[in-house]
Short mmCIF file of C-alpha atoms in Angstrom, two decimals:
data_model
loop_
_atom_site.label_atom_id
_atom_site.label_comp_id
_atom_site.label_asym_id
_atom_site.label_seq_id
_atom_site.Cartn_x
_atom_site.Cartn_y
_atom_site.Cartn_z
CA ASP Q 1 13.80 6.20 -34.80
CA THR Q 2 13.33 6.09 -31.07
CA VAL Q 3 13.27 2.15 -31.23
CA PRO Q 4 16.31 0.21 -31.39
CA GLY Q 5 16.70 -1.58 -34.53
CA GLY Q 6 13.94 0.40 -36.15
CA ILE Q 7 10.64 -0.74 -37.48
CA ASP Q 8 11.75 -4.30 -37.96
CA ASN Q 9 12.45 -4.77 -34.37
CA VAL Q 10 8.83 -3.92 -33.63
CA GLN Q 11 6.83 -6.91 -32.71
CA ASP Q 12 3.59 -5.70 -31.44
CA ILE Q 13 1.94 -2.17 -30.28
CA TYR Q 14 -1.07 -1.78 -28.20
CA ALA Q 15 -2.68 0.31 -25.44
CA LEU Q 16 -1.70 0.51 -21.80
CA SER Q 17 -3.62 -1.35 -18.96
CA PRO Q 18 -5.36 1.15 -16.37
CA LEU Q 19 -2.57 0.53 -13.86
CA GLN Q 20 -0.02 1.28 -16.31
CA ASP Q 21 -1.87 4.43 -17.24
CA GLY Q 22 -1.41 5.36 -13.61
CA ILE Q 23 2.17 4.19 -13.26
CA LEU Q 24 3.01 6.15 -16.16
CA PHE Q 25 1.26 9.55 -14.80
CA HIS Q 26 3.37 9.21 -11.56
CA HIS Q 27 6.46 8.45 -13.46
CA LEU Q 28 5.90 11.86 -15.29
CA VAL Q 29 4.96 13.81 -12.27
CA ALA Q 30 7.83 12.70 -10.12
CA THR Q 31 10.83 14.44 -11.87
CA GLU Q 32 13.58 13.45 -9.47
CA ASN Q 33 12.74 9.88 -8.39
CA ASP Q 34 10.38 7.40 -9.56
CA PRO Q 35 7.96 5.83 -7.12
CA TYR Q 36 7.49 2.74 -8.95
CA LEU Q 37 11.03 1.46 -9.31
CA LEU Q 38 11.77 -1.79 -7.58
CA GLY Q 39 15.41 -1.96 -6.20
CA ALA Q 40 17.50 -5.23 -4.95
CA LEU Q 41 21.13 -5.89 -3.77
CA ILE Q 42 22.34 -9.56 -5.03
CA SER Q 43 25.54 -11.16 -4.25
CA PHE Q 44 27.57 -13.76 -6.36
CA GLY Q 45 30.67 -15.83 -5.38
CA THR Q 46 32.12 -15.51 -8.74
CA ARG Q 47 32.13 -13.48 -11.87
CA ALA Q 48 31.30 -16.56 -13.64
CA ALA Q 49 28.34 -17.06 -11.58
CA LEU Q 50 27.09 -13.45 -12.37
CA ASP Q 51 27.60 -13.86 -15.86
CA ALA Q 52 25.54 -17.08 -15.99
CA TYR Q 53 22.88 -15.07 -14.21
CA PHE Q 54 22.70 -12.51 -17.00
CA SER Q 55 22.85 -15.11 -19.71
CA ALA Q 56 19.85 -16.85 -18.02
CA LEU Q 57 17.96 -13.81 -17.60
CA GLN Q 58 18.56 -12.65 -21.06
CA ALA Q 59 17.01 -15.94 -21.98
CA VAL Q 60 13.82 -14.97 -20.07
CA VAL Q 61 13.49 -11.49 -21.43
CA ASP Q 62 13.69 -13.25 -24.87
CA ARG Q 63 10.84 -15.41 -23.86
CA HIS Q 64 8.41 -12.79 -22.48
CA ASP Q 65 7.12 -10.04 -24.60
CA ILE Q 66 6.57 -7.50 -21.50
CA LEU Q 67 10.12 -7.74 -20.77
CA ARG Q 68 10.93 -6.25 -24.10
CA THR Q 69 8.36 -3.61 -23.82
CA SER Q 70 8.91 -0.01 -24.21
CA PHE Q 71 6.56 3.03 -23.50
CA HIS Q 72 5.96 6.08 -25.89
CA TRP Q 73 3.81 8.84 -25.53
CA GLU Q 74 5.26 11.96 -26.88
CA GLY Q 75 3.40 13.51 -29.86
CA MET Q 76 0.56 10.67 -29.71
CA ALA Q 77 -3.13 10.91 -28.95
CA ARG Q 78 -2.60 8.37 -26.11
CA PRO Q 79 0.39 6.22 -24.62
CA ALA Q 80 1.11 3.15 -26.27
CA GLN Q 81 3.43 -0.06 -25.23
CA VAL Q 82 5.87 -1.45 -27.80
CA VAL Q 83 6.93 -4.82 -27.79
CA LEU Q 84 10.63 -5.33 -29.47
CA ARG Q 85 11.64 -8.47 -30.82
CA HIS Q 86 14.74 -8.55 -29.10
CA ALA Q 87 15.92 -6.13 -26.40
CA SER Q 88 19.59 -6.56 -24.78
CA LEU Q 89 20.29 -6.05 -21.00
CA HIS Q 90 21.77 -2.73 -19.97
CA VAL Q 91 24.65 -3.12 -17.53
CA ASP Q 92 26.87 -0.49 -15.86
CA MET Q 93 30.09 -0.96 -14.07
CA PHE Q 94 30.88 0.79 -10.55
CA GLU Q 95 34.50 0.86 -9.32
CA ALA Q 96 34.98 1.57 -5.50
CA LYS Q 97 37.89 2.93 -4.09
CA PRO Q 98 40.18 0.66 -2.07
CA GLY Q 99 38.78 0.04 1.46
CA GLU Q 100 35.31 1.38 0.51
CA ASP Q 101 32.40 -0.54 1.73
CA VAL Q 102 30.97 -1.61 -1.94
CA ALA Q 103 27.75 -3.19 -0.37
CA GLY Q 104 27.06 -0.07 1.57
CA LEU Q 105 27.66 2.35 -1.33
CA LEU Q 106 25.46 0.21 -3.66
CA TRP Q 107 22.78 -0.09 -0.91
CA LYS Q 108 22.64 3.60 -0.46
CA HIS Q 109 22.54 3.99 -4.27
CA VAL Q 110 19.24 1.80 -4.16
CA GLN Q 111 17.62 3.86 -1.21
CA SER Q 112 18.52 7.14 -2.57
CA GLY Q 113 15.97 6.91 -5.44
CA HIS Q 114 16.70 6.32 -9.07
CA ARG Q 115 15.06 7.03 -12.49
CA ILE Q 116 15.33 4.80 -15.76
CA GLY Q 117 13.95 6.06 -19.26
CA LEU Q 118 10.68 4.18 -20.09
CA ASP Q 119 11.22 4.43 -23.95
CA LYS Q 120 14.45 2.05 -23.89
CA ALA Q 121 13.43 -1.57 -23.29
CA PRO Q 122 14.06 -3.94 -21.30
CA LEU Q 123 13.08 -1.74 -18.38
CA ILE Q 124 15.49 -3.85 -15.94
CA ARG Q 125 18.99 -1.89 -15.45
CA PHE Q 126 21.91 -3.13 -13.61
CA THR Q 127 25.04 -1.97 -11.86
CA VAL Q 128 27.81 -4.29 -11.37
CA ALA Q 129 30.61 -3.98 -8.80
CA ALA Q 130 33.59 -6.11 -7.56
CA ASP Q 131 33.69 -6.55 -3.72
CA PRO Q 132 37.41 -7.81 -3.20
CA ALA Q 133 37.09 -7.41 0.40
CA ASN Q 134 34.41 -10.00 0.72
CA ASP Q 135 35.64 -12.10 -2.36
CA ARG Q 136 32.26 -11.77 -4.36
CA TRP Q 137 30.46 -9.56 -7.02
CA LEU Q 138 27.56 -7.35 -6.32
CA LEU Q 139 24.57 -6.49 -8.47
CA VAL Q 140 22.29 -3.61 -7.97
CA LYS Q 141 18.98 -4.69 -10.01
CA HIS Q 142 16.24 -2.05 -11.03
CA GLN Q 143 13.13 -3.01 -12.42
CA HIS Q 144 10.44 -0.85 -13.34
CA HIS Q 145 6.69 -1.65 -11.96
CA ILE Q 146 5.13 -0.73 -15.28
CA ILE Q 147 6.23 -4.22 -16.62
CA GLY Q 148 5.82 -6.26 -13.64
CA ASP Q 149 4.06 -6.81 -10.12
CA HIS Q 150 5.45 -8.64 -6.87
CA SER Q 151 4.40 -12.05 -8.82
CA THR Q 152 6.19 -11.17 -12.01
CA ALA Q 153 9.58 -10.50 -10.02
CA ALA Q 154 9.27 -13.99 -8.23
CA LEU Q 155 8.32 -15.78 -11.66
CA ILE Q 156 11.34 -14.21 -13.45
CA GLU Q 157 13.58 -15.76 -10.66
CA GLN Q 158 11.97 -19.03 -10.95
CA GLU Q 159 12.86 -19.26 -14.56
CA ILE Q 160 16.30 -17.88 -14.06
CA GLU Q 161 16.82 -20.65 -11.57
CA ALA Q 162 15.43 -23.51 -13.71
CA LEU Q 163 17.82 -22.51 -16.48
CA LEU Q 164 20.69 -22.15 -14.18
CA ASP Q 165 19.88 -25.64 -13.03
CA ASN Q 166 19.82 -26.82 -16.81
CA GLU Q 167 16.08 -27.68 -16.85
CA PRO Q 168 14.87 -25.51 -19.52
CA GLU Q 169 12.04 -28.21 -20.14
CA THR Q 170 10.34 -27.24 -16.96
CA LEU Q 171 9.48 -23.72 -18.59
CA GLN Q 172 5.88 -23.43 -19.62
CA ALA Q 173 4.78 -21.59 -22.98
CA PRO Q 174 4.91 -17.89 -22.09
CA ILE Q 175 1.47 -15.88 -22.04
CA PRO Q 176 1.43 -12.80 -24.29
CA PHE Q 177 0.69 -9.63 -21.98
CA ARG Q 178 -1.58 -8.54 -24.97
CA ASP Q 179 -4.06 -11.36 -23.98
CA PHE Q 180 -4.34 -9.54 -20.64
CA ILE Q 181 -5.08 -5.91 -22.25
CA ALA Q 182 -7.62 -7.44 -24.58
CA GLN Q 183 -9.32 -8.98 -21.69
CA VAL Q 184 -9.27 -5.72 -19.79
CA ARG Q 185 -10.18 -3.56 -22.58
CA GLY Q 186 -13.01 -6.00 -23.65
CA GLY Q 187 -14.47 -6.59 -19.99
CA LEU Q 188 -16.75 -4.85 -17.96
CA GLY Q 189 -16.91 -1.53 -19.43
CA ASN Q 190 -16.62 1.98 -17.56
CA ASP Q 191 -20.20 2.35 -17.12
CA GLY Q 192 -20.31 -0.75 -15.05
CA HIS Q 193 -17.21 0.24 -12.97
CA ARG Q 194 -18.70 3.72 -12.52
CA ALA Q 195 -21.83 2.68 -11.33
CA TYR Q 196 -20.32 0.33 -8.61
CA PHE Q 197 -17.93 3.13 -7.33
CA GLU Q 198 -20.74 5.57 -7.14
CA ARG Q 199 -22.67 3.40 -4.91
CA MET Q 200 -19.63 3.07 -2.77
CA LEU Q 201 -18.50 6.67 -2.58
CA ALA Q 202 -21.20 9.04 -3.56
CA ASP Q 203 -21.84 10.12 -0.28
CA VAL Q 204 -17.96 10.32 0.68
CA ASP Q 205 -17.81 14.21 1.50
CA GLN Q 206 -14.22 14.35 3.17
CA PRO Q 207 -10.85 12.52 2.35
CA THR Q 208 -9.49 9.91 4.73
CA GLN Q 209 -6.13 11.13 5.90
CA PRO Q 210 -4.75 8.97 9.18
CA PHE Q 211 -2.29 11.05 11.07
CA GLY Q 212 -3.18 14.20 9.11
CA ILE Q 213 -1.21 13.22 6.44
CA SER Q 214 -2.68 14.39 3.00
CA GLY Q 215 -1.48 14.00 -0.56
CA LEU Q 216 0.45 11.41 -2.70
CA TYR Q 217 4.14 11.57 -2.25
CA HIS Q 218 6.19 11.29 -5.42
CA GLY Q 219 9.52 9.74 -5.47
CA GLY Q 220 9.52 7.66 -2.26
CA ALA Q 221 13.30 8.48 -1.38
CA GLU Q 222 12.41 10.06 1.98
CA THR Q 223 10.06 7.01 3.16
CA VAL Q 224 11.15 4.70 6.13
CA GLU Q 225 9.99 1.16 6.39
CA ALA Q 226 9.66 -1.34 9.33
CA GLU Q 227 8.77 -5.07 9.45
CA ARG Q 228 7.70 -7.45 11.95
CA ILE Q 229 6.64 -11.25 12.21
CA LEU Q 230 3.51 -11.70 14.13
CA SER Q 231 3.46 -14.28 16.90
CA GLN Q 232 2.34 -18.03 15.91
CA ALA Q 233 -0.28 -17.57 18.31
CA LEU Q 234 -1.96 -14.74 16.90
CA ASN Q 235 -1.35 -16.08 13.34
CA THR Q 236 -3.17 -19.35 14.46
CA ARG Q 237 -6.12 -17.18 15.98
CA LEU Q 238 -6.79 -15.15 12.95
CA ARG Q 239 -6.89 -18.28 10.73
CA SER Q 240 -9.06 -20.21 13.02
CA ARG Q 241 -11.68 -17.39 13.41
CA ALA Q 242 -11.47 -16.60 9.70
CA ARG Q 243 -12.62 -20.36 9.20
CA VAL Q 244 -15.31 -20.19 11.68
CA LEU Q 245 -16.71 -16.87 9.87
CA GLY Q 246 -16.16 -17.93 6.55
CA VAL Q 247 -14.11 -15.21 5.66
CA THR Q 248 -10.60 -14.91 4.70
CA VAL Q 249 -7.65 -13.76 6.68
CA ALA Q 250 -7.48 -10.92 4.20
CA SER Q 251 -10.81 -9.69 5.43
CA LEU Q 252 -9.98 -9.41 8.78
CA CYS Q 253 -6.75 -7.55 8.25
CA HIS Q 254 -8.77 -4.93 6.11
CA LEU Q 255 -11.27 -4.57 8.80
CA ALA Q 256 -8.37 -4.12 11.37
CA TRP Q 257 -7.00 -1.70 8.92
CA GLY Q 258 -10.07 0.38 8.73
CA MET Q 259 -10.53 0.37 12.60
CA VAL Q 260 -7.04 1.71 12.91
CA ILE Q 261 -7.73 4.42 10.30
CA ALA Q 262 -11.18 5.18 11.71
CA ARG Q 263 -9.43 5.82 15.37
CA CYS Q 264 -6.62 7.89 13.54
CA THR Q 265 -9.19 10.20 11.86
CA GLY Q 266 -12.25 10.05 13.94
CA GLN Q 267 -14.42 9.33 11.04
CA GLU Q 268 -16.94 6.58 11.09
CA THR Q 269 -16.66 6.06 7.20
CA VAL Q 270 -13.08 5.68 6.17
CA VAL Q 271 -11.66 4.98 2.62
CA PHE Q 272 -8.39 3.63 1.99
CA GLY Q 273 -6.56 1.75 -0.97
CA THR Q 274 -6.20 -1.81 -1.34
CA VAL Q 275 -3.97 -3.67 -3.56
CA LEU Q 276 -5.72 -6.21 -5.73
CA PHE Q 277 -3.93 -9.27 -7.26
CA GLY Q 278 -5.40 -8.78 -10.35
CA ARG Q 279 -5.03 -12.80 -11.58
CA LEU Q 280 -8.47 -13.94 -10.22
CA ALA Q 281 -10.53 -12.73 -12.95
CA ALA Q 282 -7.74 -12.90 -15.72
CA SER Q 283 -6.90 -16.10 -17.89
CA GLN Q 284 -6.79 -19.59 -16.47
CA ASP Q 285 -3.00 -19.47 -16.69
CA SER Q 286 -2.43 -16.06 -15.37
CA ASP Q 287 -0.79 -17.30 -12.17
CA ARG Q 288 2.19 -17.93 -14.45
CA ALA Q 289 2.04 -14.89 -16.59
CA MET Q 290 4.39 -11.92 -16.37
CA GLY Q 291 3.16 -8.16 -16.55
CA PRO Q 292 1.64 -5.72 -14.06
CA TYR Q 293 -1.63 -7.52 -13.31
CA ILE Q 294 -2.20 -5.96 -10.03
CA ASN Q 295 -4.16 -2.74 -9.19
CA THR Q 296 -4.81 -0.25 -6.66
CA LEU Q 297 -8.65 0.72 -5.96
CA PRO Q 298 -10.63 2.41 -3.00
CA LEU Q 299 -12.25 0.44 -0.44
CA ARG Q 300 -14.87 2.00 1.93
CA MET Q 301 -15.25 0.84 5.31
CA ASP Q 302 -17.97 1.89 8.09
CA ILE Q 303 -16.72 1.40 11.35
CA THR Q 304 -20.09 1.90 13.33
CA GLY Q 305 -22.25 0.30 16.05
CA ASP Q 306 -22.67 -2.91 14.02
CA ASP Q 307 -21.48 -6.06 15.65
CA THR Q 308 -17.82 -6.78 14.94
CA GLU Q 309 -18.75 -10.18 13.71
CA TYR Q 310 -21.27 -8.30 11.21
CA CYS Q 311 -18.65 -5.96 10.12
CA ALA Q 312 -16.11 -8.83 9.44
CA ARG Q 313 -18.34 -10.46 6.98
CA LYS Q 314 -19.28 -7.21 5.68
CA ALA Q 315 -15.69 -6.52 4.76
CA HIS Q 316 -15.42 -10.03 3.06
CA GLU Q 317 -18.43 -9.17 1.14
CA SER Q 318 -17.03 -5.80 0.02
CA LEU Q 319 -13.46 -7.29 -0.98
CA ALA Q 320 -15.36 -10.02 -3.00
CA GLU Q 321 -17.69 -7.33 -4.98
CA LEU Q 322 -14.37 -5.20 -5.29
CA ILE Q 323 -12.47 -8.12 -7.25
CA LYS Q 324 -15.17 -7.91 -9.94
CA HIS Q 325 -13.93 -4.40 -10.69
CA GLU Q 326 -10.18 -5.18 -10.23
CA HIS Q 327 -9.36 -3.83 -13.56
CA ALA Q 328 -10.87 -0.48 -13.05
CA SER Q 329 -9.21 2.62 -13.27
CA LEU Q 330 -8.35 4.30 -10.10
CA SER Q 331 -8.73 7.67 -11.32
CA MET Q 332 -12.12 7.21 -12.52
CA ALA Q 333 -13.07 5.50 -9.32
CA GLN Q 334 -11.77 8.37 -7.19
CA ARG Q 335 -14.06 10.92 -9.44
CA CYS Q 336 -17.23 9.09 -7.97
CA SER Q 337 -16.93 10.78 -4.56
CA VAL Q 338 -18.32 14.18 -4.01
CA LEU Q 339 -14.93 15.67 -3.01
CA GLU Q 340 -13.61 18.55 -5.32
CA ASN Q 341 -10.12 17.04 -5.55
CA PRO Q 342 -10.60 13.17 -5.95
CA ALA Q 343 -6.76 12.63 -5.68
CA GLU Q 344 -7.27 13.37 -1.94
CA LEU Q 345 -9.74 10.94 -1.31
CA PHE Q 346 -7.46 8.56 0.52
CA SER Q 347 -3.88 8.78 1.72
CA SER Q 348 -3.11 5.35 2.91
CA LEU Q 349 -2.92 1.82 1.54
CA ILE Q 350 -3.22 -1.72 2.60
CA ASN Q 351 -1.32 -4.62 0.41
CA TYR Q 352 -2.42 -8.25 1.57
CA ARG Q 353 0.03 -10.39 -0.56
CA HIS Q 354 1.22 -14.26 -0.36
CA THR Q 355 4.92 -14.32 -0.06
CA ALA Q 356 7.74 -16.96 -0.04
CA TYR Q 357 9.16 -16.89 3.70
CA LYS Q 358 12.74 -16.63 4.29
CA ALA Q 359 13.28 -17.51 7.87
CA HIS Q 360 17.20 -16.25 7.74
CA ALA Q 361 17.67 -13.11 5.55
CA ALA Q 362 21.09 -12.56 4.45
CA THR Q 363 23.00 -9.27 5.62
CA LEU Q 364 24.85 -7.14 3.64
CA THR Q 365 28.28 -8.74 4.91
CA GLN Q 366 27.44 -12.22 3.97
CA VAL Q 367 29.12 -13.97 1.28
CA ALA Q 368 27.01 -15.85 -1.29
CA ALA Q 369 27.73 -19.43 -2.34
CA ALA Q 370 30.02 -19.54 -5.37
CA ASP Q 371 27.32 -21.01 -7.64
CA SER Q 372 24.41 -19.37 -6.48
CA PRO Q 373 23.06 -15.91 -6.41
CA GLU Q 374 22.01 -14.41 -2.87
CA TRP Q 375 19.53 -11.63 -2.41
CA LEU Q 376 20.78 -9.23 0.33
CA ALA Q 377 18.24 -6.66 0.19
CA SER Q 378 15.50 -5.24 -1.88
CA ILE Q 379 13.26 -2.27 -1.90
CA GLU Q 380 9.75 -1.09 -3.35
CA ARG Q 381 8.36 2.29 -3.13
CA THR Q 382 4.80 3.66 -3.47
CA ASN Q 383 3.71 6.99 -4.15
CA TYR Q 384 1.31 6.86 -0.87
CA PRO Q 385 2.87 8.77 2.28
CA LEU Q 386 1.33 5.56 4.33
CA ALA Q 387 1.30 1.78 3.23
CA ILE Q 388 1.16 -1.20 5.21
CA SER Q 389 1.50 -4.64 3.82
CA VAL Q 390 0.54 -7.86 5.28
CA GLU Q 391 2.84 -10.68 4.25
CA ASP Q 392 1.22 -14.15 4.13
CA PHE Q 393 3.87 -16.81 4.47
CA GLY Q 394 1.13 -19.56 4.86
CA GLU Q 395 2.61 -20.58 8.24
CA ALA Q 396 3.20 -17.26 9.41
CA LEU Q 397 2.04 -13.50 9.03
CA GLY Q 398 4.22 -10.63 8.81
CA LEU Q 399 3.44 -6.70 8.74
CA THR Q 400 5.61 -4.26 6.78
CA ALA Q 401 4.92 -0.37 7.16
CA GLN Q 402 6.27 2.38 5.11
CA SER Q 403 5.63 5.85 5.70
CA ILE Q 404 7.08 9.34 4.98
CA SER Q 405 9.91 10.02 7.53
CA THR Q 406 7.75 12.17 9.81
CA LEU Q 407 5.70 9.26 10.82
CA SER Q 408 7.36 6.03 12.59
CA PRO Q 409 6.61 3.14 10.72
CA GLU Q 410 6.96 0.90 14.07
CA ARG Q 411 4.17 3.02 15.59
CA VAL Q 412 2.06 1.98 12.74
CA ILE Q 413 2.85 -1.47 13.09
CA ASP Q 414 2.13 -1.43 16.81
CA LEU Q 415 -1.51 0.11 15.96
CA MET Q 416 -2.16 -2.70 13.25
CA GLU Q 417 -0.64 -5.48 15.54
CA HIS Q 418 -2.93 -4.65 18.32
CA ALA Q 419 -5.90 -4.12 16.31
CA LEU Q 420 -5.62 -7.54 15.02
CA GLU Q 421 -4.99 -8.79 18.42
CA GLN Q 422 -8.02 -7.28 20.04
CA LEU Q 423 -9.98 -8.06 16.71
CA ALA Q 424 -9.45 -11.67 17.43
CA ASN Q 425 -10.13 -11.12 21.05
CA VAL Q 426 -13.64 -9.91 20.30
CA LEU Q 427 -14.52 -12.50 17.49
CA GLU Q 428 -13.49 -15.31 20.11
CA CYS Q 429 -15.25 -13.80 23.21
CA SER Q 430 -17.94 -11.14 22.33
CA PRO Q 431 -18.54 -11.02 18.69
CA HIS Q 432 -21.61 -8.82 19.29
CA THR Q 433 -19.51 -6.04 20.62
CA PRO Q 434 -20.08 -2.68 18.47
CA CYS Q 435 -17.22 -2.58 16.16
CA HIS Q 436 -16.15 1.11 17.00
CA LEU Q 437 -15.92 0.10 20.81
CA VAL Q 438 -12.93 -2.37 19.91
CA ASP Q 439 -9.97 -0.70 21.64
CA VAL Q 440 -7.17 -0.67 18.77
CA LEU Q 441 -4.68 1.82 20.85
CA PRO Q 442 -1.74 -0.29 22.41
CA PRO Q 443 -1.02 0.64 26.02
CA ALA Q 444 2.17 2.60 24.98
CA GLU Q 445 0.11 4.84 22.32
CA ARG Q 446 -2.55 5.37 25.05
CA ARG Q 447 -0.02 6.81 27.30
CA TRP Q 448 1.47 8.90 24.82
CA LEU Q 449 -1.77 10.39 23.99
CA LEU Q 450 -3.18 10.88 27.18
CA GLU Q 451 0.18 11.95 29.09
CA THR Q 452 3.00 13.03 27.06
CA ALA Q 453 0.93 14.56 24.33
CA ASN Q 454 -1.21 16.56 26.85
CA LEU Q 455 1.67 18.22 28.62
CA SER Q 456 1.71 21.77 28.04
CA GLU Q 457 3.78 24.93 29.40
CA GLY Q 458 2.81 28.26 30.39
CA GLU Q 459 -0.78 29.54 30.26
CA PRO Q 460 -2.89 28.83 27.29
CA SER Q 461 -3.86 31.41 24.77
CA ALA Q 462 -7.49 32.40 23.84
CA SER Q 463 -6.67 30.30 20.50
CA SER Q 464 -5.93 27.28 22.41
CA LEU Q 465 -8.93 27.26 24.94
CA ILE Q 466 -11.11 23.89 24.36
CA HIS Q 467 -14.34 25.80 23.26
CA THR Q 468 -12.14 27.32 20.55
CA LEU Q 469 -10.53 24.20 19.51
CA PHE Q 470 -13.78 22.26 19.51
CA GLU Q 471 -15.39 25.13 17.19
CA LEU Q 472 -12.32 24.90 14.66
CA ARG Q 473 -12.73 21.18 14.63
CA ALA Q 474 -16.56 21.19 13.97
CA ALA Q 475 -16.06 23.55 11.14
CA GLU Q 476 -13.27 21.68 9.49
CA SER Q 477 -14.55 18.09 9.90
CA PRO Q 478 -18.40 18.37 11.09
CA THR Q 479 -19.27 14.67 10.24
CA ALA Q 480 -16.46 13.28 12.28
CA ILE Q 481 -17.13 11.50 15.38
CA ALA Q 482 -16.64 13.83 18.70
CA VAL Q 483 -18.67 11.74 21.46
CA ILE Q 484 -19.49 7.97 21.78
CA ASP Q 485 -22.30 7.57 24.58
CA GLY Q 486 -23.39 4.11 25.09
CA ASP Q 487 -24.37 2.99 21.64
CA ARG Q 488 -24.98 6.32 20.27
CA LEU Q 489 -22.52 8.26 18.02
CA TYR Q 490 -22.36 12.20 17.98
CA THR Q 491 -20.60 14.30 15.30
CA TYR Q 492 -18.79 17.32 16.06
CA ALA Q 493 -21.46 19.56 14.26
CA GLU Q 494 -24.13 17.71 16.62
CA VAL Q 495 -22.01 18.30 19.95
CA ASN Q 496 -21.40 21.92 18.72
CA ASP Q 497 -25.04 22.72 18.26
CA GLU Q 498 -25.91 21.40 21.23
CA ALA Q 499 -23.39 23.47 23.05
CA ASN Q 500 -24.54 26.47 21.39
CA ARG Q 501 -28.25 25.83 22.48
CA MET Q 502 -27.22 25.23 26.32
CA ALA Q 503 -25.10 28.61 25.95
CA HIS Q 504 -27.98 30.62 24.89
CA HIS Q 505 -30.12 29.04 27.53
CA LEU Q 506 -27.69 30.33 30.04
CA ILE Q 507 -27.29 33.74 28.49
CA ALA Q 508 -31.18 34.03 28.68
CA SER Q 509 -30.55 33.13 32.49
CA ASP Q 510 -28.26 36.19 32.97
CA VAL Q 511 -24.96 33.99 33.23
CA GLY Q 512 -22.03 35.74 31.69
CA PRO Q 513 -18.12 35.72 31.82
CA GLU Q 514 -16.55 35.09 35.28
CA ARG Q 515 -19.81 33.56 36.61
CA ILE Q 516 -19.72 30.29 38.26
CA VAL Q 517 -22.24 27.28 37.09
CA ALA Q 518 -22.22 24.03 38.66
CA ILE Q 519 -22.39 20.84 36.32
CA CYS Q 520 -24.38 18.00 37.41
CA ALA Q 521 -24.91 15.09 35.07
CA ARG Q 522 -23.97 11.62 34.28
CA ARG Q 523 -20.75 10.87 32.34
CA GLY Q 524 -21.98 11.25 28.86
CA LEU Q 525 -23.13 13.57 26.11
CA PHE Q 526 -24.42 16.28 27.87
CA GLN Q 527 -21.36 16.52 30.44
CA VAL Q 528 -19.38 17.10 27.26
CA VAL Q 529 -21.82 19.55 26.02
CA ALA Q 530 -21.68 21.39 29.38
CA TYR Q 531 -17.96 21.84 29.41
#
């Protein structure tokens, strides 16, 4: 009784993919906003152009089963997705008051967060408004991630464009999403996936939380975003170095992100999420299939004293191995660490994706041509508090950072850009440099850490004395790296133990409070221990 048209309108019923299971979980947990709802604002020069767009989109929905799919879970042993034979588009009208900024109001609506029910297909909803001041019509489009990924959105627009151009013969036969579900369910079993992630994560005993950000962030309404196109020189250097090493640019970007995370956490072993394309091991025609093929899985990276060149190749090998498990369940993978709360295994994400480059993006005040839609702005959210996307435009590279509002996304981009520059420098000039010695701090970040952040007012309290703070840090993160002395790494626990041994030696020598002790040591571990 919850399906429009009743049982006669039901075409198929089957299970969810591992990614869909995770998206449904976050949809249910986030009661106010939905972290996986994609939003866009589109402009049309005439109402006729808008109606033609809707007509073409309805034809695309009629072609593809995943676009006619709804999701049901209440009263069921496990969730299921139901494919309808027919599902009509849902459109709401918005009427602005005279003189109001229609585009600004609609874009605030997109940014403020939104929810749509997953039990009513199609999971693409629209709000339409006239913008007489700019002689156009505006359309807000919301599409749920549970029915499609980044590639799906692009494929939908490609098919709409072909239909608007009266070229339906160019459209190829649709690929049922059921085929992908059958492949995932019949592929490498959970035992094989579990064995792989246990090898990767079994000795990971602390979460990786850069900038001290922990936990998943449901809703995404309070996130901030920044983007930047990297210089053509850096783009060329990274691609050249990747070819020389026999790795991908994606591998170098993952290594750079690992270096940033290691520096921001003080950890040698870091874990972060990576978004996998999901179509590489799928069917031969999966590049033109619609549906949520992507997946997010943990990737471990050890930023050690190994050669940077070796670490680059190791990152490439790790990604290649992970792709073999690209349809594993994220929740299962996270349970393979020894952490008591596996959901806290990592709090940051990297997404390397190939994107069509638009050199001149439209603004909210630009007017579209009368016969074609113009994408004014779009937004996609995640439930992670920190995410960096590397946009590969083919001839250019871009960075997009999303973070919770307490962390500047521009600062994140600065760190990533500088890490990529330094990685290119090292791989070109001194590839045998230990990876953990590559400097990833931009000059402004270094000045802030050494000068601004160290400013203090008034007398220090007992709780802020250096030895007290060091002991607290040693108790909280005993395996975090405290001292790098040449090619040797020392953890907080090791330095604290050495300091305690030296303290007992001094006590045995009748040294107590207010006694002056001279320190004569080269710059290194024992100088820090003595302090």
